[in-house]
CSV table of C-alpha atoms and ligand atoms in Angstrom, one decimal:
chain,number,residue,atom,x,y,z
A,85,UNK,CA,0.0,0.0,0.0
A,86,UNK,CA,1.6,3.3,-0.9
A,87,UNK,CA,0.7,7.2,0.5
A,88,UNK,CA,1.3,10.5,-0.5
A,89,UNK,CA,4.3,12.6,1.9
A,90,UNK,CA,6.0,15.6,1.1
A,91,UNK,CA,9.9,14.6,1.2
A,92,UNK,CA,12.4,16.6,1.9
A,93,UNK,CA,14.8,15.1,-0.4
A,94,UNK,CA,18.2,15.8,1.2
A,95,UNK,CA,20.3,18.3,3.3
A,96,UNK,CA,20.0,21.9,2.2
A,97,UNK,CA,17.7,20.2,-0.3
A,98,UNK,CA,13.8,20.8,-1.7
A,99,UNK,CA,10.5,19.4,-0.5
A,100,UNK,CA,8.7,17.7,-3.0
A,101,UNK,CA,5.3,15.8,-2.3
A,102,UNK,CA,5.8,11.6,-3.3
A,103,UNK,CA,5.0,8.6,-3.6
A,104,UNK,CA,6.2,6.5,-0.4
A,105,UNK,CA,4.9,2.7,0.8
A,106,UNK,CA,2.4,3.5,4.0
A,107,UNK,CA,2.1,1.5,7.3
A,108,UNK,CA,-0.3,-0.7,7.5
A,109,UNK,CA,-1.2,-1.9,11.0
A,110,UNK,CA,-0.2,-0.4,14.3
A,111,UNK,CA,2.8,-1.6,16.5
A,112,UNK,CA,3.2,-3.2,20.0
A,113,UNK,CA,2.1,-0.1,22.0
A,114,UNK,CA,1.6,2.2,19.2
A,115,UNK,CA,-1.2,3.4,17.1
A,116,UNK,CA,-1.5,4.3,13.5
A,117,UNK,CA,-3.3,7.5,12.3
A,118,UNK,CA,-4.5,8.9,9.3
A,119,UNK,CA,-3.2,12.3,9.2
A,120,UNK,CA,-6.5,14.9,8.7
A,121,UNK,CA,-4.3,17.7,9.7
A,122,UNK,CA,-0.8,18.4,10.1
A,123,UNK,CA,0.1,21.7,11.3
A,124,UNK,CA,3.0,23.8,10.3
A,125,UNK,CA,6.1,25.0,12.4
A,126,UNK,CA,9.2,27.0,12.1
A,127,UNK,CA,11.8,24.1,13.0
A,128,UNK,CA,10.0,23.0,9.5
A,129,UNK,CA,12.3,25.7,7.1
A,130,UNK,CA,14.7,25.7,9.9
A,131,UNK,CA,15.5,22.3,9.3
A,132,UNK,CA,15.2,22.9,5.3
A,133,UNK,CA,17.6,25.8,6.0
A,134,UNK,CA,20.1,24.6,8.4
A,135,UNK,CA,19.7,21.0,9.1
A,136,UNK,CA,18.5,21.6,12.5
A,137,UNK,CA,17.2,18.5,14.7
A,138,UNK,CA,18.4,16.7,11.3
A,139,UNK,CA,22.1,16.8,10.5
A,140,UNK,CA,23.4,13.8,9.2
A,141,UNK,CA,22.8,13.1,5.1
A,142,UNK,CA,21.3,9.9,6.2
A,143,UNK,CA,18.7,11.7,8.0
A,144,UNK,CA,17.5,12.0,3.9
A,145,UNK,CA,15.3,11.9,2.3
A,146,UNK,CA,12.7,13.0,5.7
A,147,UNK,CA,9.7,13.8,6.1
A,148,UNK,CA,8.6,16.5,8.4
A,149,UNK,CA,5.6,17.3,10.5
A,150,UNK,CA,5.4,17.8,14.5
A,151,UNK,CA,1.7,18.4,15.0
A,152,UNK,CA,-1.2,16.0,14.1
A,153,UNK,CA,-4.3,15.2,14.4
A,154,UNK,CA,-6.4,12.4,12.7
A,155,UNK,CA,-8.3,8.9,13.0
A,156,UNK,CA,-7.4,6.2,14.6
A,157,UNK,CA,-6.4,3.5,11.8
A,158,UNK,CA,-5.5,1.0,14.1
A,159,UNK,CA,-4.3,0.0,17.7
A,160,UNK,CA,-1.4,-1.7,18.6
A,161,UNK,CA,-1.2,-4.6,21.3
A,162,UNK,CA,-1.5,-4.0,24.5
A,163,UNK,CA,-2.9,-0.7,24.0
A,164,UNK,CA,-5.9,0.2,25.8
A,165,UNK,CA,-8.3,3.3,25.3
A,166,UNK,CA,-8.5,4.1,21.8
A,167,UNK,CA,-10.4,2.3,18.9
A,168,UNK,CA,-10.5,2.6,15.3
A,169,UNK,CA,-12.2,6.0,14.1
A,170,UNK,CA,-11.3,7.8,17.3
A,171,UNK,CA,-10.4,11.4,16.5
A,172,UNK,CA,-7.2,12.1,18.1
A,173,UNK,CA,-4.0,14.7,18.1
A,174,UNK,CA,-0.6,13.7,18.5
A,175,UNK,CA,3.1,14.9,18.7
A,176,UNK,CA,5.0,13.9,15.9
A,177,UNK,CA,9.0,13.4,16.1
A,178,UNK,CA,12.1,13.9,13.4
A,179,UNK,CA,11.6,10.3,12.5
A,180,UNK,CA,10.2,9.7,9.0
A,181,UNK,CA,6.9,7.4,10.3
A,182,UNK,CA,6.5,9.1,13.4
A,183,UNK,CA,5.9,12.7,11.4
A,184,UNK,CA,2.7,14.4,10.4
A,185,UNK,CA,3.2,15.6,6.9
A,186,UNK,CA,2.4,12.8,5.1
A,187,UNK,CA,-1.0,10.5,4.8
A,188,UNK,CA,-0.6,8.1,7.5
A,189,UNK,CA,1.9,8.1,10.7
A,190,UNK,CA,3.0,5.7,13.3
A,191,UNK,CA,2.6,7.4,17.4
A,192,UNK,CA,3.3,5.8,20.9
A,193,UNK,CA,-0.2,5.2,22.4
A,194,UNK,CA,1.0,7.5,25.6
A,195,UNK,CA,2.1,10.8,23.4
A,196,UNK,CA,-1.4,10.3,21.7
A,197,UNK,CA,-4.8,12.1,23.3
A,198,UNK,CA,-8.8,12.1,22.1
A,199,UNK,CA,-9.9,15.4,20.4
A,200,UNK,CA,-13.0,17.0,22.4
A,201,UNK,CA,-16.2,17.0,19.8
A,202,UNK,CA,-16.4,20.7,20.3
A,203,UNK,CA,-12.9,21.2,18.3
A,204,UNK,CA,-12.0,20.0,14.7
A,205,UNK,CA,-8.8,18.7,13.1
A,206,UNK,CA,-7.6,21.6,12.3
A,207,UNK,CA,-8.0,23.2,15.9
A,208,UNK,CA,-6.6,20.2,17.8
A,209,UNK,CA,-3.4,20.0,15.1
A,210,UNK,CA,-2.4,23.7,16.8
A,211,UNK,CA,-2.0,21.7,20.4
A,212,UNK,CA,1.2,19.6,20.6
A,213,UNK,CA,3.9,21.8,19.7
A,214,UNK,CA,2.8,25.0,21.1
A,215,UNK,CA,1.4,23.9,24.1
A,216,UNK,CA,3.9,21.5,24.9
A,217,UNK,CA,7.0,24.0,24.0
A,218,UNK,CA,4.6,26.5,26.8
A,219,UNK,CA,4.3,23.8,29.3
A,220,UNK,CA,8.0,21.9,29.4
A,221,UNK,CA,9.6,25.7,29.9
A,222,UNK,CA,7.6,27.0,32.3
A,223,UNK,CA,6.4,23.8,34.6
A,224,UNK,CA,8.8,21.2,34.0
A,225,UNK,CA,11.5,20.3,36.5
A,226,UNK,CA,15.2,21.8,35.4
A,227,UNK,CA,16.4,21.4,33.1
A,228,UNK,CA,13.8,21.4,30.8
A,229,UNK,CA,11.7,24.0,32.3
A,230,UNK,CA,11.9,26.3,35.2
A,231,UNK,CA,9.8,24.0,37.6
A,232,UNK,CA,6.8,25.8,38.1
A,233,UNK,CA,4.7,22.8,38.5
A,234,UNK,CA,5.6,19.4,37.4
A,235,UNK,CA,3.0,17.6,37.9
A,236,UNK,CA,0.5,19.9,36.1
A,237,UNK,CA,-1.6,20.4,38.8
A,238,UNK,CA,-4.3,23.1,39.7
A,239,UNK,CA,-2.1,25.1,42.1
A,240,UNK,CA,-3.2,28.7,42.0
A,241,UNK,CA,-2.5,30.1,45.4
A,242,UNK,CA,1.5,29.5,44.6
A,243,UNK,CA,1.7,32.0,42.2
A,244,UNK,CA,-1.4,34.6,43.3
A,245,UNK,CA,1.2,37.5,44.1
A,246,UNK,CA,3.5,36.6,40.7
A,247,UNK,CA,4.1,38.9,37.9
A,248,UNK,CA,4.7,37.6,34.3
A,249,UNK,CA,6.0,38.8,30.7
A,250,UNK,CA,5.2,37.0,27.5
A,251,UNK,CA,7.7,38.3,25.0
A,252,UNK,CA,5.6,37.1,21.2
A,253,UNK,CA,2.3,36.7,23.1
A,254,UNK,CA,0.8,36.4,19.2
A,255,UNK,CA,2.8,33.3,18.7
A,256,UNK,CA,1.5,30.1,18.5
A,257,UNK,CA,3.8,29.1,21.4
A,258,UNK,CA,3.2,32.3,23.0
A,259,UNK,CA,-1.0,31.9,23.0
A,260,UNK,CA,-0.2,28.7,25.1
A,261,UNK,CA,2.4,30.1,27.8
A,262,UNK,CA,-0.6,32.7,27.9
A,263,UNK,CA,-2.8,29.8,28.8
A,264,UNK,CA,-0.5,28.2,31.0
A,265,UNK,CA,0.2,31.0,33.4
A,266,UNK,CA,-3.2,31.8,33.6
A,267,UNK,CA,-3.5,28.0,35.1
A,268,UNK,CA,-1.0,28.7,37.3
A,269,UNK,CA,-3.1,31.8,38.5
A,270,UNK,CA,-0.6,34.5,37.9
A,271,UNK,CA,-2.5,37.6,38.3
A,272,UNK,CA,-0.3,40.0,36.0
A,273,UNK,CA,0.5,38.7,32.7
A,274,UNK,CA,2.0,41.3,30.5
A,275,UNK,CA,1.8,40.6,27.2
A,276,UNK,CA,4.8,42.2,24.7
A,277,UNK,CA,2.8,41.9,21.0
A,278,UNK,CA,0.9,44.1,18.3
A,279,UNK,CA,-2.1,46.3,18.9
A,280,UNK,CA,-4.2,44.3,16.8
A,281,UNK,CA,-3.7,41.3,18.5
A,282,UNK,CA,-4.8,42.4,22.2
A,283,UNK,CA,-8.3,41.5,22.5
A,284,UNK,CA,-7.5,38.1,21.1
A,285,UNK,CA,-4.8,37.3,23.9
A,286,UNK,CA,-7.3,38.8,26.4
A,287,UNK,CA,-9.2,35.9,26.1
A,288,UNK,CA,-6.3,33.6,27.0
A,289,UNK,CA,-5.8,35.4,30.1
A,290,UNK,CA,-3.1,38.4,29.2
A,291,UNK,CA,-3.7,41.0,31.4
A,292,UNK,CA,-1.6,44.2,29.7
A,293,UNK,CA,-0.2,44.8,26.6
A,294,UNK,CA,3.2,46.5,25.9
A,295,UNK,CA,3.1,47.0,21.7
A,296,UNK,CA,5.7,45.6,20.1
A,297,UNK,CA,5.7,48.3,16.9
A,298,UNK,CA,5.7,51.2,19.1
A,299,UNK,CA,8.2,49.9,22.2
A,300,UNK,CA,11.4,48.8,20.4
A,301,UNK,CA,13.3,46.2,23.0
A,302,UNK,CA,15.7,48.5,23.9
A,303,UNK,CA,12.8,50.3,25.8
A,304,UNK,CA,11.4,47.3,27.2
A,305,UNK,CA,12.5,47.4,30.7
A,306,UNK,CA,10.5,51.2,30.0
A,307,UNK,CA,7.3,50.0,29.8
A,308,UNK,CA,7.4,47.3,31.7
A,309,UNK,CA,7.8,49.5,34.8
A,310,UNK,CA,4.5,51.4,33.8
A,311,UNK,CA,3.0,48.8,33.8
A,312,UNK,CA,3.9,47.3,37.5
A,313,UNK,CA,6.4,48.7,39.8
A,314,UNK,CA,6.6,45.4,41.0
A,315,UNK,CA,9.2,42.7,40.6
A,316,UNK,CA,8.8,40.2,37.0
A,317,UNK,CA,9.2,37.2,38.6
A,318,UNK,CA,9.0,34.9,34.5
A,319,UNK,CA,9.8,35.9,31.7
A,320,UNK,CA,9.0,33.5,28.6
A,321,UNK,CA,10.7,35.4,25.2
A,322,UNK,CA,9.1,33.2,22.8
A,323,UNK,CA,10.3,35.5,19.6
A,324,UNK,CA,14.2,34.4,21.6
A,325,UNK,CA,16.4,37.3,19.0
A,326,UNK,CA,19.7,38.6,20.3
A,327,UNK,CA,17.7,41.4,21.6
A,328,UNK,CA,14.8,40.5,22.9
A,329,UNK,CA,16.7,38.0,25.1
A,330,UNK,CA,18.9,40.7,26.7
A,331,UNK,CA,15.3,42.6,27.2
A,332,UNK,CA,14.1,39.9,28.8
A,333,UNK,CA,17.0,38.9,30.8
A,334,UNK,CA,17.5,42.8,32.1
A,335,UNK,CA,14.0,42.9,33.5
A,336,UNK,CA,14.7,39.8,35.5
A,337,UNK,CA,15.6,40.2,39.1
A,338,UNK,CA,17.6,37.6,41.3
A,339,UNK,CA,15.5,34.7,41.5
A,340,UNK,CA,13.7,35.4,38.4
A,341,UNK,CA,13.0,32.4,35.9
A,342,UNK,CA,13.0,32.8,32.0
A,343,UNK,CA,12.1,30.4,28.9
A,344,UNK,CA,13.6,30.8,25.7
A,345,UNK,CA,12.8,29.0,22.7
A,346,UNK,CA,16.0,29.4,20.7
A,347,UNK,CA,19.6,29.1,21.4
A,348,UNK,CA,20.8,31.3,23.9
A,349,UNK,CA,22.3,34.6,23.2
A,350,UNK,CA,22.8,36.3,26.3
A,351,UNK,CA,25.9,37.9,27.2
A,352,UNK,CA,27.1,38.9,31.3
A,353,UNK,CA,25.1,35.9,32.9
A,354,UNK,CA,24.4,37.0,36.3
A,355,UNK,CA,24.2,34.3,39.0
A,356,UNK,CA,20.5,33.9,40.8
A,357,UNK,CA,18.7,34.4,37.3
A,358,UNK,CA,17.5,31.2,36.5
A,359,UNK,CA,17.5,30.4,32.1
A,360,UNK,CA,16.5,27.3,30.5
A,361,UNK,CA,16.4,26.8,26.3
A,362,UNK,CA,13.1,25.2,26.4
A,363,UNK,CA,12.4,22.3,23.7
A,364,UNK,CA,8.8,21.2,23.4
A,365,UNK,CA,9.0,17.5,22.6
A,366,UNK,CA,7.8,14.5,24.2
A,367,UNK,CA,10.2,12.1,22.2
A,368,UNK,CA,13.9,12.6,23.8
A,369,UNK,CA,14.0,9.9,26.5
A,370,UNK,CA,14.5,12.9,29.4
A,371,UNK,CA,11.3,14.4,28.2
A,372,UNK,CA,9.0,11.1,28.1
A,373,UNK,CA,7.4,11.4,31.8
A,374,UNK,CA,6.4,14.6,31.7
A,375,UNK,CA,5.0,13.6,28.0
A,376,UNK,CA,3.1,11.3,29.7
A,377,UNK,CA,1.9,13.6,32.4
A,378,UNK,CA,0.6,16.3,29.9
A,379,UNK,CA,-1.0,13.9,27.2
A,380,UNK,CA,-3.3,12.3,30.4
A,381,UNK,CA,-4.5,15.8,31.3
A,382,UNK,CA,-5.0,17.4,28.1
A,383,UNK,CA,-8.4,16.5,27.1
A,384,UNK,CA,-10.0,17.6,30.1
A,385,UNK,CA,-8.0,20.9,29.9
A,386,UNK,CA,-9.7,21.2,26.4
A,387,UNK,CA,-13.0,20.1,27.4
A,388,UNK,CA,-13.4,22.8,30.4
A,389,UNK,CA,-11.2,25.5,27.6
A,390,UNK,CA,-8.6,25.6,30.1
A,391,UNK,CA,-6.8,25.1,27.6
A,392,UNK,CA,-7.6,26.5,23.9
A,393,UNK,CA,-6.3,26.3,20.1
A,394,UNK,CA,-4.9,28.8,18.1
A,395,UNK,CA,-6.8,30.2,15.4
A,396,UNK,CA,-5.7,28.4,12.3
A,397,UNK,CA,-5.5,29.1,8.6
A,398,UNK,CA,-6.6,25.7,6.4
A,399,UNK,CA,-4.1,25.5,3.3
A,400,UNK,CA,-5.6,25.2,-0.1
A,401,UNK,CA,-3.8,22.0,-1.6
A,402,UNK,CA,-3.1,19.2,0.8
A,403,UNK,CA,1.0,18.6,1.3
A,404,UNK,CA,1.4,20.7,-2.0
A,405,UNK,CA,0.3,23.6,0.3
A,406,UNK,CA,3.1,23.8,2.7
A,407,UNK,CA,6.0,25.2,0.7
A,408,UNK,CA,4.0,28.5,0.4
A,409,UNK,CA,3.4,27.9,3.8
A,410,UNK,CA,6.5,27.8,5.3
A,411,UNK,CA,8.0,30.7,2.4
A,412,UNK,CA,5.0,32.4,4.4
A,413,UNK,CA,6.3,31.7,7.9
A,414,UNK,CA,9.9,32.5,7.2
A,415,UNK,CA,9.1,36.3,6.1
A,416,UNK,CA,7.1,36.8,8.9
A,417,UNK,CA,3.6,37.1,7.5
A,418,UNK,CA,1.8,35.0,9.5
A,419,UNK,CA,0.3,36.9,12.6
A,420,UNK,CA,-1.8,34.9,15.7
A,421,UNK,CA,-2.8,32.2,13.2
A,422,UNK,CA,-1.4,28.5,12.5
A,423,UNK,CA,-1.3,27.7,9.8
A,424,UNK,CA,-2.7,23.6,8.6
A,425,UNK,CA,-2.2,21.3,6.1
A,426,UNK,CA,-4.8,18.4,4.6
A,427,UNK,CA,-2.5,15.6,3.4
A,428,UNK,CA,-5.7,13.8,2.7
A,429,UNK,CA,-6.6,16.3,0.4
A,430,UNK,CA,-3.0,16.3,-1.9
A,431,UNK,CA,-3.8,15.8,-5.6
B,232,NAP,N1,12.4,25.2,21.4
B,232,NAP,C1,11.3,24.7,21.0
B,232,NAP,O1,10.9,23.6,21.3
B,232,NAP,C2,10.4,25.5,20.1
B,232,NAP,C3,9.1,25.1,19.8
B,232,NAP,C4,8.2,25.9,19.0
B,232,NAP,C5,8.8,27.0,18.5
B,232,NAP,N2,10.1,27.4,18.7
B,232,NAP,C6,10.6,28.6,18.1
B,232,NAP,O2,9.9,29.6,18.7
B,232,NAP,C7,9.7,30.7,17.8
B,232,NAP,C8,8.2,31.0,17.8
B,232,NAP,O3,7.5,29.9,17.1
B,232,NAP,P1,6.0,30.0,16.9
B,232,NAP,O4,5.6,28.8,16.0
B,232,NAP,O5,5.2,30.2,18.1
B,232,NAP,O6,5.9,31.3,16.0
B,232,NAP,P2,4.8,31.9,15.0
B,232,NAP,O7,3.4,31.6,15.6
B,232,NAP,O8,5.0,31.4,13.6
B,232,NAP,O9,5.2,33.4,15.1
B,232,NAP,C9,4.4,34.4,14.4
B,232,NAP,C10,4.2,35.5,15.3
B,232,NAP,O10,5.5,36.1,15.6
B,232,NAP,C11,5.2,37.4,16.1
B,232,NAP,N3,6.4,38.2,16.1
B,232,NAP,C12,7.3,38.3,15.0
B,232,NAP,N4,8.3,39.2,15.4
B,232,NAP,C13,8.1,39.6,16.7
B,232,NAP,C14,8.7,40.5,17.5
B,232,NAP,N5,9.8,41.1,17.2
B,232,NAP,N6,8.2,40.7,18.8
B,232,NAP,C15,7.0,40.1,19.1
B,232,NAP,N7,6.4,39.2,18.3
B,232,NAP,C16,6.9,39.0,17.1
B,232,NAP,C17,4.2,37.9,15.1
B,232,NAP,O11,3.5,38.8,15.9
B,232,NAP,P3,2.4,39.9,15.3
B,232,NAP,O12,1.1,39.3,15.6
B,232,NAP,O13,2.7,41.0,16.2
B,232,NAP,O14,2.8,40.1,13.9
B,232,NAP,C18,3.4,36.6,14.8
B,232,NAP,O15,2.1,36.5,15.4
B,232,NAP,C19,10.3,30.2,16.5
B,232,NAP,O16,11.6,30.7,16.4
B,232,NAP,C20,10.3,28.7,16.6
B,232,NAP,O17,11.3,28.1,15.8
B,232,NAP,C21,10.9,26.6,19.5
């Protein structure tokens, strides 16, 4: 039996959508899913552009794709829970079966959770990398978070007198850390994003908005000061540029704790300021438990909209769609919106 994937064909090379044999049955602890909607990512041209995650030649041809969501095409032994035709979201790995951009992928029954009825495909394929890059940085134990809360519990009264800024609130990731320090019950979260954009993150749970085309970062610490005179206690910089990370950085006091989603650029370290390099992925052995933590509680943080999608953007064209897609994310002209692809639907 053969599928449709869009291949990137070798290092530094082109994506082109082929012809490739598909899995047919599930394995031991594993399910197989057909792929109704595989959302797009940065690490996607990043990995195109500089062999991130992917930098041996045998990596080649891959096939990309972190965030899914589909049907259950079949269950593996000794899996319990899921049956064929459940509807179900997933986070997909830099390993060519176990990726989203194609028609049908392999995942590991405990990185795999059921899609509420009240959101579609396309909604639930905005959850695993965003939300997980928002949760492992802020809650999980060092060092792949700051520790908030490791066991994702409701803890509220921890955090009632703590003050928080979200540097790229608009970003997919930065919609979720949103959503995550409003779980934890933080009751200042300042928001660094455009205009346009605040009444959106309102409803996640932002509290004041700096705007980012009228406050370059230079004048950061600024407006952050107008906005409370009281210590910023996390900072997640989910944009993570040369500049924005010493923004961040500055603002924190001893004792502070900030996320960043890219490699780390800050210069004069100071000792007490606590900064992790955050990677949202269940798959690396370190990260599996608190995979398994978050997959078992995220459909009932969907189904009481503790937790919410993005907005997405469904592309025209099934796995032909997502060159334009990612040209589109690279320049910068996607705003507060993820964008989805239909491998079902490719030509
Ligand atoms: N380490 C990890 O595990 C991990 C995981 C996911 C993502 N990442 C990285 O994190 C970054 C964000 O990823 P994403 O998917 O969340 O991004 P995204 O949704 O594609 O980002 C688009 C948004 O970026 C905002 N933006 C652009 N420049 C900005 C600036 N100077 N200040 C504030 N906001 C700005 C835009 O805001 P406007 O609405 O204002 O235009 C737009 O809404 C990427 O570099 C990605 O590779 C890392």
């Amino acid at each position: 039996m053969s599928q449709k994937a869009l291949l990137l064909d070798s290092k530094f090379g082109s994506f082109k959508v082929a012809t490739i044999p598909r899995p047919t049955s599930a394995l031991a602890g594993e399910i197989l899913i057909k792929v109704h909607a595989s959302a797009l990512n940065p690490v996607d041209w990043k990995v195109r552009d500089w062999a991130v995650f992917l930098p041996d030649e045998e990596n080649y041809p891959a096939v990309l794709g972190l965030d899914v969501a589909g049907e259950v095409e079949d269950v593996g032994e000794g899996v319990t829970g899921f049956k064929k035709g459940d509807r179900v979201f997933y986070d997909g790995g830099f390993k060519n079966e176990y990726a989203g951009h194609q028609q049908y992928c392999r995942a590991p029954a405990k990185f795999v959770a059921k899609i509420p009825e009240k959101f579609s495909y396309s909604q639930a394929s905005t959850i695993p990398t965003g939300f997980l890059t928002a949760a492992y940085g802020l809650c999980a134990d060092a060092p792949l978070g700051v520790g908030l809360n490791p066991t994702f519990d409701d803890i509220k009264e921890k955090f009632q007198e703590k003050n928080a800024l979200v540097i790229g609130g608009s970003t997919s990731v930065g919609q979720y850390v949103i959503q995550v320090l409003r779980y934890l019950g933080f009751p200042t979260i300042i928001v660094y994003a455009s205009a346009h954009q605040f009444p959106y993150l309102k409803t996640f749970g932002a509290t004041d908005l700096i705007d980012r085309k009228a406050v370059p970062f230079s004048d950061l610490d600024t407006a952050v000061k107008k906005v409370t005179s009281s210590p910023i206690d996390v900072v997640y910089d989910t944009i993570s540029l040369v500049d924005s990370q010493a923004a961040g950085y500055k603002l924190l006091p001893n004792g502070g704790k900030m996320v960043i989603t890219v490699e780390d650029e800050i210069k004069d370290k100071v000792e007490g300021k606590e900064l992790v390099h955050v990677f949202g992925n269940v798959h690396p052995e370190d990260h599996k438990e608190f995979g398994v933590t978050l997959f078992s509680k995220l459909p009932k943080l969907l189904e009481d909209e503790i937790i919410v999608p993005n907005k997405v953007e469904d592309l025209p064209g099934g796995l032909d769609g997502i060159v334009e897609g990612l040209r589109r994310l690279k320049n910068n002209e996607v705003s507060g919106i993820k964008l989805v692809s239909h491998p079902n639907e490719t030509a």
